[in-house]
PDB file of C-alpha atoms in Angstrom:
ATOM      1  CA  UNK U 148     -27.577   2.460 -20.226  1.00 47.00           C
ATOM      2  CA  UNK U 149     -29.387   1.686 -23.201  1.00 58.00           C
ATOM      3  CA  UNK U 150     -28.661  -1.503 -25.607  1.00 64.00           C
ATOM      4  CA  UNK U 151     -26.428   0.401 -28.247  1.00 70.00           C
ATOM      5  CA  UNK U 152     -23.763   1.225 -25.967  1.00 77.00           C
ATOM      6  CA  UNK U 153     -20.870  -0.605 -24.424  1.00 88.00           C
ATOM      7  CA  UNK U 154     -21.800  -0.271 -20.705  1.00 89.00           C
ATOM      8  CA  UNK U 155     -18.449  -0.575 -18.272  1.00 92.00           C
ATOM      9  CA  UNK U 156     -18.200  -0.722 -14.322  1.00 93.00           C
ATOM     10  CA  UNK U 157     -18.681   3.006 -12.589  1.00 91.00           C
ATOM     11  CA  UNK U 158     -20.837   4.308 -15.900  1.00 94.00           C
ATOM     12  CA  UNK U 159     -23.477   5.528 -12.876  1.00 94.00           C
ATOM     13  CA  UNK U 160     -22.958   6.240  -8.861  1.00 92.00           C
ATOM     14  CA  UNK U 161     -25.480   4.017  -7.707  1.00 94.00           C
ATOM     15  CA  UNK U 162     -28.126   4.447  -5.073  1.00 93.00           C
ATOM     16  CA  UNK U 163     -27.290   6.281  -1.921  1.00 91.00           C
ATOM     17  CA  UNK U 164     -29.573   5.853   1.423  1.00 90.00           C
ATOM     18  CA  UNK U 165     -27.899   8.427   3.357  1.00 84.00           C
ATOM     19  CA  UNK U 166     -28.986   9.591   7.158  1.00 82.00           C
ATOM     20  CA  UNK U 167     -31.325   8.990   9.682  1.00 80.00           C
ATOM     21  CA  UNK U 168     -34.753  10.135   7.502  1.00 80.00           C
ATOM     22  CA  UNK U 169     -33.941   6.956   5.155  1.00 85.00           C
ATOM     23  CA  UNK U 170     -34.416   4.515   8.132  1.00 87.00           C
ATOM     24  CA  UNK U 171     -37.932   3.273   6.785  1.00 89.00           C
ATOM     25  CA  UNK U 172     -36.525   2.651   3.139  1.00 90.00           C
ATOM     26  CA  UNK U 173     -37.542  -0.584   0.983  1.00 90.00           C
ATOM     27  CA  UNK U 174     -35.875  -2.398  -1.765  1.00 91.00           C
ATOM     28  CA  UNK U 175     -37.245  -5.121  -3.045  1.00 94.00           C
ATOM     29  CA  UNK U 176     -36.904  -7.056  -6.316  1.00 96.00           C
ATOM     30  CA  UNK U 177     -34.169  -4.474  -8.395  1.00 96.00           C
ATOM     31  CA  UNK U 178     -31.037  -5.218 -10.507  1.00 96.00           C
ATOM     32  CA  UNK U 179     -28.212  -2.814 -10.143  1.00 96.00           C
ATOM     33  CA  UNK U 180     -25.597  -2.714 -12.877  1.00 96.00           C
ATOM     34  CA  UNK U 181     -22.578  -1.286 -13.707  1.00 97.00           C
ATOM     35  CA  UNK U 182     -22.228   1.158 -10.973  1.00 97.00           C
ATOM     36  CA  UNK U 183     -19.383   2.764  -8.848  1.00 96.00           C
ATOM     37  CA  UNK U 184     -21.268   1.294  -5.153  1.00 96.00           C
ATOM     38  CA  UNK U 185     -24.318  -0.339  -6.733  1.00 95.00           C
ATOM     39  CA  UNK U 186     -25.988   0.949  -3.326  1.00 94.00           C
ATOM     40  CA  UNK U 187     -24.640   2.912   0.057  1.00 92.00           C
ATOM     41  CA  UNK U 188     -26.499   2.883   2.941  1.00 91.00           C
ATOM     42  CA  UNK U 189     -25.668   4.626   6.349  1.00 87.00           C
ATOM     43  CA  UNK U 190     -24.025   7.322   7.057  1.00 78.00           C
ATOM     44  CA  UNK U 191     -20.320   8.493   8.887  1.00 66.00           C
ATOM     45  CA  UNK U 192     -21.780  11.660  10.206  1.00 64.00           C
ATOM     46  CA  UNK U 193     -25.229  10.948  11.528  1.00 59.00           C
ATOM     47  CA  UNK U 194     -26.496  12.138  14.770  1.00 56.00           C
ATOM     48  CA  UNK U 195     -27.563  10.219  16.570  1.00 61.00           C
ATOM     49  CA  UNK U 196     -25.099   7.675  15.890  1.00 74.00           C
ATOM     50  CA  UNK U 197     -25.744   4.815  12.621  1.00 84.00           C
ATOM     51  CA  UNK U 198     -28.656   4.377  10.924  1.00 87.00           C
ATOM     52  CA  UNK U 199     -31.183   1.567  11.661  1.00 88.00           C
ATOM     53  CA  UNK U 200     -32.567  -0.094   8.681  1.00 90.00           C
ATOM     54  CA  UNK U 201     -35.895  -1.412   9.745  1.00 87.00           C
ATOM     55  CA  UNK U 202     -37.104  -3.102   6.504  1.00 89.00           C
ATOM     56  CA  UNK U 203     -35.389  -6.099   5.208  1.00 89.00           C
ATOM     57  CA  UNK U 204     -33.765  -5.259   1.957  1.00 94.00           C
ATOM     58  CA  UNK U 205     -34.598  -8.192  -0.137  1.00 96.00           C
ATOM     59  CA  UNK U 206     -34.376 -10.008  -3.904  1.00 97.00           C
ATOM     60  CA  UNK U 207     -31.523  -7.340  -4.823  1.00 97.00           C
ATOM     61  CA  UNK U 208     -29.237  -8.154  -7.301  1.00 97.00           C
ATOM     62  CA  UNK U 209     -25.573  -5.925  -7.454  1.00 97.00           C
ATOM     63  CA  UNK U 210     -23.492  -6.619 -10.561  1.00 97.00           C
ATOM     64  CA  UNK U 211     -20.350  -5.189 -12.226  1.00 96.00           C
ATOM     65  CA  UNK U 212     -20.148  -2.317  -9.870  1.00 97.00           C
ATOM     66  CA  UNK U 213     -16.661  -0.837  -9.851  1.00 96.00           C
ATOM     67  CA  UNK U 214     -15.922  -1.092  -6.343  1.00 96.00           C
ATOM     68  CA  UNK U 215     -18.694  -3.012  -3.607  1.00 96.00           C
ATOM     69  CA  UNK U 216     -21.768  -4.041  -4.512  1.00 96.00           C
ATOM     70  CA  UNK U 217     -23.263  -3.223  -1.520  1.00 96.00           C
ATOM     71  CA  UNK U 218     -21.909  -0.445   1.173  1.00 94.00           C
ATOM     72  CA  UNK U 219     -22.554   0.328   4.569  1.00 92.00           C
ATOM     73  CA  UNK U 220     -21.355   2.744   6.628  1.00 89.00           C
ATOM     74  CA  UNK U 221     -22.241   3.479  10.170  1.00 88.00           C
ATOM     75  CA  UNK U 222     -25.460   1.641   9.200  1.00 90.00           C
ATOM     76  CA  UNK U 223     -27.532  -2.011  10.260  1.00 93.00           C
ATOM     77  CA  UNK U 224     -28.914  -3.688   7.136  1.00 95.00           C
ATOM     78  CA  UNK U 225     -30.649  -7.313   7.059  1.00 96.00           C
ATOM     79  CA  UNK U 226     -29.890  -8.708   3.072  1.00 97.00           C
ATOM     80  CA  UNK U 227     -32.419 -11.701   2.357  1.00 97.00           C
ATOM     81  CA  UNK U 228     -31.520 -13.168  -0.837  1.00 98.00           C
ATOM     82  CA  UNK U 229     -28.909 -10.773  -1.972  1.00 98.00           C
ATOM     83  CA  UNK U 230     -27.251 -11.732  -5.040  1.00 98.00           C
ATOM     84  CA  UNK U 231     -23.901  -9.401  -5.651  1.00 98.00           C
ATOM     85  CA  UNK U 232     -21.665 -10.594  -8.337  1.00 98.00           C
ATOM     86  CA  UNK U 233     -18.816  -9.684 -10.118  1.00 97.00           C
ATOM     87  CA  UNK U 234     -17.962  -6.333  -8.864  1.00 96.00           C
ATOM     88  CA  UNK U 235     -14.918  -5.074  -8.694  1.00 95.00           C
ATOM     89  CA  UNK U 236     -14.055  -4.862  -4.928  1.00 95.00           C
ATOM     90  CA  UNK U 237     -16.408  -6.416  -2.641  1.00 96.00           C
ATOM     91  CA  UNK U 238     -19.779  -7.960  -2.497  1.00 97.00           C
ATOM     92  CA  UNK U 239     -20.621  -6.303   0.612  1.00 98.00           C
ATOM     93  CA  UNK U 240     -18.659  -3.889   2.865  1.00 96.00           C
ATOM     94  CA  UNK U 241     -19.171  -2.965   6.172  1.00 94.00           C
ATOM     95  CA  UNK U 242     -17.673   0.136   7.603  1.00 90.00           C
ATOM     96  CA  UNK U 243     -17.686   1.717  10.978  1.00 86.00           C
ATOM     97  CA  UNK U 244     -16.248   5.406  10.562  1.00 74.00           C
ATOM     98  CA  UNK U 245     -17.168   7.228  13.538  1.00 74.00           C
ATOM     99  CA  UNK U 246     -14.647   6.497  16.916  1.00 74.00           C
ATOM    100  CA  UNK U 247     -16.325   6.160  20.250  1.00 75.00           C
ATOM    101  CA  UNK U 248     -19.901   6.880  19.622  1.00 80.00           C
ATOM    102  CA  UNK U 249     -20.791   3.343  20.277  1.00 81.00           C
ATOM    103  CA  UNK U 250     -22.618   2.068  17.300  1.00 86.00           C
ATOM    104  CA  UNK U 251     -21.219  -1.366  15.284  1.00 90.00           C
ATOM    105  CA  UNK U 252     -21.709  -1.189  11.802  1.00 91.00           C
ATOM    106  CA  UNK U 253     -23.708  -4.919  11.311  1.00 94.00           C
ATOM    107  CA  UNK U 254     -25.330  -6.874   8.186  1.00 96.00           C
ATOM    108  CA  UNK U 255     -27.351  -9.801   8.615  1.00 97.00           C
ATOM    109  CA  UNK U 256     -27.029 -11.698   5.219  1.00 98.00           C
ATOM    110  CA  UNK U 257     -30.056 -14.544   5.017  1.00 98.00           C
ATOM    111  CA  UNK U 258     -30.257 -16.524   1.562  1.00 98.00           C
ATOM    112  CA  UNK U 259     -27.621 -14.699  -0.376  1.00 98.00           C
ATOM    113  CA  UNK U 260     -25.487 -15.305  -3.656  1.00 98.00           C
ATOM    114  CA  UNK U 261     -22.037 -13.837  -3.232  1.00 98.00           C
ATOM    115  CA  UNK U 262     -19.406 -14.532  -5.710  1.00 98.00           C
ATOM    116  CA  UNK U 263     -16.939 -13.494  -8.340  1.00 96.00           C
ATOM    117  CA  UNK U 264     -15.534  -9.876  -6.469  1.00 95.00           C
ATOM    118  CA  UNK U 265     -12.067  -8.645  -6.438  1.00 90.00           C
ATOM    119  CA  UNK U 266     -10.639 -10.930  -9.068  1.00 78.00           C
ATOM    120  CA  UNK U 267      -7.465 -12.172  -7.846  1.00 76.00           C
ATOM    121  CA  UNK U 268      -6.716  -9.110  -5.367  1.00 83.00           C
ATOM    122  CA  UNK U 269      -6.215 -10.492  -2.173  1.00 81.00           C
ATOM    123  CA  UNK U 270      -7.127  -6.961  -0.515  1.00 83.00           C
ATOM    124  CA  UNK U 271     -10.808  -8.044  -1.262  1.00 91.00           C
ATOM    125  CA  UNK U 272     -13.449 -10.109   0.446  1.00 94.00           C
ATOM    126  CA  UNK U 273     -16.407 -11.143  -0.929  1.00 97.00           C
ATOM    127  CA  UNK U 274     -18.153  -9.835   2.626  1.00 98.00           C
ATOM    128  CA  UNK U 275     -15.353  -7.482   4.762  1.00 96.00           C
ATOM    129  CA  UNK U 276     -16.599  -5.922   8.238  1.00 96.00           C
ATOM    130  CA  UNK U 277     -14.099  -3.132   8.760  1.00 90.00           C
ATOM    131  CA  UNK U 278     -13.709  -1.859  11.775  1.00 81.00           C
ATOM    132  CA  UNK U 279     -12.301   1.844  11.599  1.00 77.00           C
ATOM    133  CA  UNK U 280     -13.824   2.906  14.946  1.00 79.00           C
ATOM    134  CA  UNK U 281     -16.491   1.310  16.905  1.00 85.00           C
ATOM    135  CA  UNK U 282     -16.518  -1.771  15.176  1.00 89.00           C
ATOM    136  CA  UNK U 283     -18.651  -3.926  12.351  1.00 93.00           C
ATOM    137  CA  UNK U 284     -19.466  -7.203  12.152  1.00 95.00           C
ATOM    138  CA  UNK U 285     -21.586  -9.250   9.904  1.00 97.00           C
ATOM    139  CA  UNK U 286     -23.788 -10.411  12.924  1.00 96.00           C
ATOM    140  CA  UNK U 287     -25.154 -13.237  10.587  1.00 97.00           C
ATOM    141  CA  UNK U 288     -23.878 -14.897   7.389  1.00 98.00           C
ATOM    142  CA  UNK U 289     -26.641 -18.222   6.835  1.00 98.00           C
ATOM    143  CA  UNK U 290     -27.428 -20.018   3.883  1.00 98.00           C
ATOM    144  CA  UNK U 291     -25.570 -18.267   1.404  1.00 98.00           C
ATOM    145  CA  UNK U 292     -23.323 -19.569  -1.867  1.00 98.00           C
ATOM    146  CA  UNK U 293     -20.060 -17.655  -1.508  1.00 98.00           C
ATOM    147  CA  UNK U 294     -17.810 -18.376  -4.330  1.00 97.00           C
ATOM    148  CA  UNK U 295     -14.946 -17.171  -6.201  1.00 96.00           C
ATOM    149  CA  UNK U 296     -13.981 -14.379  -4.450  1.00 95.00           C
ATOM    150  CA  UNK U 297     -10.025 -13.853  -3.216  1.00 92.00           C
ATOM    151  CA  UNK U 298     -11.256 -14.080   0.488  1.00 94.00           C
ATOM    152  CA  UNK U 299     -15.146 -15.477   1.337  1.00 96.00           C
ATOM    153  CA  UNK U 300     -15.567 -13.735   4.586  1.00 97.00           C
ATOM    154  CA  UNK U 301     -13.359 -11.168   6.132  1.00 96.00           C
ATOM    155  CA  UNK U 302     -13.833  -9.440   9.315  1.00 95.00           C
ATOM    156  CA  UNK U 303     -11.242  -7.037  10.878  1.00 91.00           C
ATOM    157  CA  UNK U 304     -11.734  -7.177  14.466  1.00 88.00           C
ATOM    158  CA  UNK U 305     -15.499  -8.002  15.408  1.00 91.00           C
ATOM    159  CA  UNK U 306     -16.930  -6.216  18.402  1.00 90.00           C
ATOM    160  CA  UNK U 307     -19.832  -8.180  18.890  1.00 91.00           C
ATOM    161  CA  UNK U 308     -20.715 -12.013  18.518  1.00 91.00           C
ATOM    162  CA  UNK U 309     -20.819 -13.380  14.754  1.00 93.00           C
ATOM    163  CA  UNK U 310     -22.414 -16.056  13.510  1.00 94.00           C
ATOM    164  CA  UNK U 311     -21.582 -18.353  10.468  1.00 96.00           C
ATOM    165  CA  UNK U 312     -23.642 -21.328   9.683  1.00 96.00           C
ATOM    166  CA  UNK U 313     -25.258 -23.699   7.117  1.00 97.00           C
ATOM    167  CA  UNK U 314     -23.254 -21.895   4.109  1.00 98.00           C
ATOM    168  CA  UNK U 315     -21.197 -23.120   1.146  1.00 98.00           C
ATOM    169  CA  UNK U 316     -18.182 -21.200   0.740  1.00 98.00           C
ATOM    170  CA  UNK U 317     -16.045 -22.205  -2.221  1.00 97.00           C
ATOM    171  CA  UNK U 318     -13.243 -21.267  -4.126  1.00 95.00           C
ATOM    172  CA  UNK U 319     -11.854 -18.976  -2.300  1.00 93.00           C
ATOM    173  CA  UNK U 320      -8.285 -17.737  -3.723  1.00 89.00           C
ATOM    174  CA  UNK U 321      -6.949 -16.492  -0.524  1.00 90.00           C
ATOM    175  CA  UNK U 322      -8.768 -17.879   2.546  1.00 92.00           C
ATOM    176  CA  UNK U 323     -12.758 -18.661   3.038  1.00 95.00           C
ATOM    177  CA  UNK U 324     -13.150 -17.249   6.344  1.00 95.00           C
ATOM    178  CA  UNK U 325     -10.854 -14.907   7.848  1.00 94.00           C
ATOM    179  CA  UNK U 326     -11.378 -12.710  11.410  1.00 92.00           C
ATOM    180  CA  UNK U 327      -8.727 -11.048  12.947  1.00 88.00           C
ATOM    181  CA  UNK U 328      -9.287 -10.396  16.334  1.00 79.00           C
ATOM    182  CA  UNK U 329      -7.666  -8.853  19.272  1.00 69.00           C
ATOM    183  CA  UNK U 330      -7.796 -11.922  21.351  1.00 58.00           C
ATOM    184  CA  UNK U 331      -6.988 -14.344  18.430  1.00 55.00           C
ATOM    185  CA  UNK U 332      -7.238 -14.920  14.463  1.00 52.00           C
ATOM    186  CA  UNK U 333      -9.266 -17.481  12.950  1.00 56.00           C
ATOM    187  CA  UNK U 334      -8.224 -18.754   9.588  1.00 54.00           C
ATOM    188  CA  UNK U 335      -9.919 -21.282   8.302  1.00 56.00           C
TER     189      UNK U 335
END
């Protein structure tokens, strides 16, 4: 988009890092803009099951992307200072697509800047770990600003332990935290 036009959310698809061969991929220092899913990483149909991220995707900033800033399906991502603002749905998604071949979609998020996604829809979460199949869980929130966003932190049924510490989550429209759970629901 260059400065004479009138740039809008979903002018561009974003970044895809789709299957197994984009395991060993690094992103470091970028600013995404007005894209549909600033980036996707993962991948529903991968064999064998999820993709491993094994570089820390760091200094990334997602904003005004018409639905999530970040997206990741059937994948394992570690976000270190991970700044995704303003977009339309979520700041980051986590989806598990694939039923019963035992991978959890999981994000560790280190650092991070999360605020301003969904607007007033209560539908969206800053951070939301669906779980579709197998599961996904943000394994690790820490340290993070998570502001303005209709829910903070919103995981659907969490497989695996989660943890939550040392961050400042703020005006939250709906709730700050929310897990559902088949054993119980925390709402805090």
């Amino acid at each position: 988009v260059d400065d004479s036009s009138s740039p809008s959310r979903g002018d561009w698809g974003g970044v895809e890092l789709n299957r197994s061969g984009t395991a060993e991929s690094q992103l470091s220092h970028v600013y995404f803009r007005y894209a549909r899913n600033g980036i996707r990483v993962g991948d529903v149909f991968s064999s064998p099951s999820g993709v491993v991220y094994t570089n820390t995707f760091e200094d990334i900033w997602v904003d005004q992307s018409s639905d999530n800033g970040f997206l990741v399906r059937e994948g394992a991502v570690t976000l270190e200072r991970l700044r995704s603002t303003k977009n339309g749905q979520r700041g980051v998604e986590l989806q598990d697509g694939n039923d019963g071949n035992g991978f959890v979609a999981r994000a560790i998020i280190r650092n991070s800047e999360i605020s301003g996604n969904g607007g007033s829809n209560t539908s969206y979460a800053g951070l939301l770990a669906q779980s579709f199949g197998d599961g996904a869980a943000f394994t690790e929130v820490s340290n993070s600003t998570i502001s303005g966003n209709s829910i903070g932190i919103q995981m659907e049924s969490p497989p695996i332990p989660v943890s939550i510490l040392g961050n400042e989550i703020t005006n939250s429209s709906s709730h700050g935290i929310l897990i559902n759970s088949q054993l119980t629901r925390i709402d805090l």
